[in-house]
Short mmCIF file of C-alpha atoms in Angstrom, two decimals:
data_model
loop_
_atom_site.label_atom_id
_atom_site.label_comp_id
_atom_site.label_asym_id
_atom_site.label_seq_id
_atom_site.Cartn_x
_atom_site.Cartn_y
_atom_site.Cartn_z
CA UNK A 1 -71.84 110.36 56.56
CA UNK A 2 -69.18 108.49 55.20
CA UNK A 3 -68.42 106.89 58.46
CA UNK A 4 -72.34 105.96 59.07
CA UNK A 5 -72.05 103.54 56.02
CA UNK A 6 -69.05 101.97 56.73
CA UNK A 7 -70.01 101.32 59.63
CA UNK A 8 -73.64 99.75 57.99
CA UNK A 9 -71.06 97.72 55.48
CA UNK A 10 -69.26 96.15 58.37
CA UNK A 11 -72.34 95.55 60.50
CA UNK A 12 -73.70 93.99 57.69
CA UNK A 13 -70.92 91.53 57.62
CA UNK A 14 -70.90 90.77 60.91
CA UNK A 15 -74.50 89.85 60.32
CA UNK A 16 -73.80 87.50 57.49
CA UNK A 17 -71.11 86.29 59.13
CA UNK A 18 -73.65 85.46 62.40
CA UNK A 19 -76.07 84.07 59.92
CA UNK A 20 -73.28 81.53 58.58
CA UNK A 21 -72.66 80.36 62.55
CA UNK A 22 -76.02 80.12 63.30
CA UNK A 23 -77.24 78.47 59.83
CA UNK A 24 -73.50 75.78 60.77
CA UNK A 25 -75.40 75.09 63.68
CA UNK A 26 -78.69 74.61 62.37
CA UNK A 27 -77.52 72.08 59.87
CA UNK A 28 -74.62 70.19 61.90
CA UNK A 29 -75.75 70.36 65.05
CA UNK A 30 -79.61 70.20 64.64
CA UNK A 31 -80.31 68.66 61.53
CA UNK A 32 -77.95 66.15 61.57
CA UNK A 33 -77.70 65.02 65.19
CA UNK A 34 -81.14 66.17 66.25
CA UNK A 35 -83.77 65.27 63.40
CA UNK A 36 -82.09 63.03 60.97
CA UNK A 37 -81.87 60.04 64.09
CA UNK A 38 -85.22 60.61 64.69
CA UNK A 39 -86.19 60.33 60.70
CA UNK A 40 -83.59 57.28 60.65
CA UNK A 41 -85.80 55.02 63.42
CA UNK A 42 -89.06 55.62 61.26
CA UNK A 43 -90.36 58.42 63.74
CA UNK A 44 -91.20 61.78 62.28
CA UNK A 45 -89.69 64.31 64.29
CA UNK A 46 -92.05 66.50 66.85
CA UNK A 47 -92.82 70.02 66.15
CA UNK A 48 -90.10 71.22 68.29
CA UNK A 49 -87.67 69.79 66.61
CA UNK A 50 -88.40 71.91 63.26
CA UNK A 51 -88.83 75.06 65.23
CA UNK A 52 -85.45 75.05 67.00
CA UNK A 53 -83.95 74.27 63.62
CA UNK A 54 -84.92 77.66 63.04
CA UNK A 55 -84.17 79.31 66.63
CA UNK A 56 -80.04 80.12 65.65
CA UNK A 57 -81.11 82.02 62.36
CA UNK A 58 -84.19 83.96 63.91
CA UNK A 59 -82.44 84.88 66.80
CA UNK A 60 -79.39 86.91 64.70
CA UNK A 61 -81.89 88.28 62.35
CA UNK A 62 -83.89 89.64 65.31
CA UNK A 63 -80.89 91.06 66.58
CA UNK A 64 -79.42 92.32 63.54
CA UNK A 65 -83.04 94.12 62.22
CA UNK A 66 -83.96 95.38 65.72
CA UNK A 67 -81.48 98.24 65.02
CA UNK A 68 -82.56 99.20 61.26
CA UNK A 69 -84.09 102.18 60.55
CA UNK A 70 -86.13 102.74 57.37
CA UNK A 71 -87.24 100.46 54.42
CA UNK A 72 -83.42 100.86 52.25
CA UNK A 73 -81.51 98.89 55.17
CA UNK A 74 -84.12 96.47 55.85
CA UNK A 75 -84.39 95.58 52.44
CA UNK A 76 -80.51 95.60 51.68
CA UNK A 77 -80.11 92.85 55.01
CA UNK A 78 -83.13 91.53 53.94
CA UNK A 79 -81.85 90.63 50.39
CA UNK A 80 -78.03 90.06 51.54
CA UNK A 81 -79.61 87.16 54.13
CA UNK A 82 -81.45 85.29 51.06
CA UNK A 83 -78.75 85.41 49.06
CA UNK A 84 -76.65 83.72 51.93
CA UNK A 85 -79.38 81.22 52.68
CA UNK A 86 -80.05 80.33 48.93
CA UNK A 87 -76.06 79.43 48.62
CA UNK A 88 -75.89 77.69 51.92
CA UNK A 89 -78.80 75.72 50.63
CA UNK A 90 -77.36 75.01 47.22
CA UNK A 91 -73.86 74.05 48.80
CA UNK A 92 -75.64 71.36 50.79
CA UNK A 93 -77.31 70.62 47.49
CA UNK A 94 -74.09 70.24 45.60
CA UNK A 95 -72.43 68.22 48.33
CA UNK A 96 -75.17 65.58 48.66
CA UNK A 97 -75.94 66.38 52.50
CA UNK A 98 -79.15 64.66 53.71
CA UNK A 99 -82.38 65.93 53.19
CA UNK A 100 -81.10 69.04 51.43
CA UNK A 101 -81.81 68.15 47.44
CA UNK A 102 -82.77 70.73 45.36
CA UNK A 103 -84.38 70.19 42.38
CA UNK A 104 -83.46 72.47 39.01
CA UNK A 105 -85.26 75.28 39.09
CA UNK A 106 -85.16 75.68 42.67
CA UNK A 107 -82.52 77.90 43.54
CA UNK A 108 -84.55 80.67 42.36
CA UNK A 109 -87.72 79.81 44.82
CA UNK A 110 -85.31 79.57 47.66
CA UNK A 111 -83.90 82.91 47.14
CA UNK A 112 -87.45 84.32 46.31
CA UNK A 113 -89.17 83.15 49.36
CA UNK A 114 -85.70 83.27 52.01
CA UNK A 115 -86.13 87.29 50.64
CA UNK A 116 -89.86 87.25 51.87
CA UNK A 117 -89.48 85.85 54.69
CA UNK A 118 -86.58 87.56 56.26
CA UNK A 119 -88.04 90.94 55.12
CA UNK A 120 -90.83 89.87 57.30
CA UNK A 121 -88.50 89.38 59.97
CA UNK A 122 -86.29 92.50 59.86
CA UNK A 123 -89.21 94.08 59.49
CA UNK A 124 -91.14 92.60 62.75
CA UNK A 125 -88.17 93.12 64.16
CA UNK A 126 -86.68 96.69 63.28
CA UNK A 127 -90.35 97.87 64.23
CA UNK A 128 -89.94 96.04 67.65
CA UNK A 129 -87.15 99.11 68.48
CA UNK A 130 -87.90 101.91 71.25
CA UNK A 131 -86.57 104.86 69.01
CA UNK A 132 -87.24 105.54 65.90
CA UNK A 133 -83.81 106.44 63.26
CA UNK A 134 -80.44 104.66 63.26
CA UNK A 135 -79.18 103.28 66.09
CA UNK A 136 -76.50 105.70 67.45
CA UNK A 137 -72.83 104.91 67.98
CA UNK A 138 -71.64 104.31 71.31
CA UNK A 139 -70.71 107.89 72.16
CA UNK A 140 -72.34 109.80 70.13
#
């Protein structure tokens, strides 16, 4: 039993440390080379271009809930992903990144609707599984 949640613990940081890479790539790669030219030249930027903003971060949270079992560990990744997206957004905040201003109270709607909407997700996506439980070890 003991092992099962250290186990959880370190999968859990392996998913918040995917969710960092993938949310790095969202804003460096895609916001900044991808939509902000697009916004610079007086063009709004096509549909596609604000969905695959989103592709990195859906596709780890997909992968990460597909493998929970029961409403304590979807809630748990569900609540440790907000909290990880309301600092990343109140980092860009602080340094002055484009297009990423948050206003004073804020912080707190981020981290309210980020925890919606990835319980939605883990949810979606822990349902989406072939067996119900946990996930077995390899070898067990």
């Amino acid at each position: 039993m003991q092992s099962d949640r250290v186990r959880e613990y370190a999968l859990l940081g392996v998913t918040v440390f995917a969710l960092s890479a993938a949310t790095a790539v969202e804003h460096f790669v895609i916001h900044r080379q991808v939509i902000l030219p697009v916004i610079a030249e007086g063009v709004p930027p096509a549909p596609w271009m604000w969905g695959a903003l989103f592709v990195p971060e859906l596709v780890v949270c997909f992968l990460a809930g597909w493998r929970l079992r029961g409403p304590a560990a979807i809630i748990s990744y569900a609540i440790a992903a907000a909290l990880h997206r309301a600092a990343w957004a109140w980092m860009l905040a602080r340094t002055h990144q484009p297009g990423h201003e948050m206003a004073a109270g804020a912080f707190g709607f981020e981290l309210v609707a980020a925890a919606v909407l990835y319980l939605a997700v883990f949810w979606v996506a822990s349902a989406s599984a072939r067996t119900p439980g946990f996930v077995p070890a390899a070898g067990d």
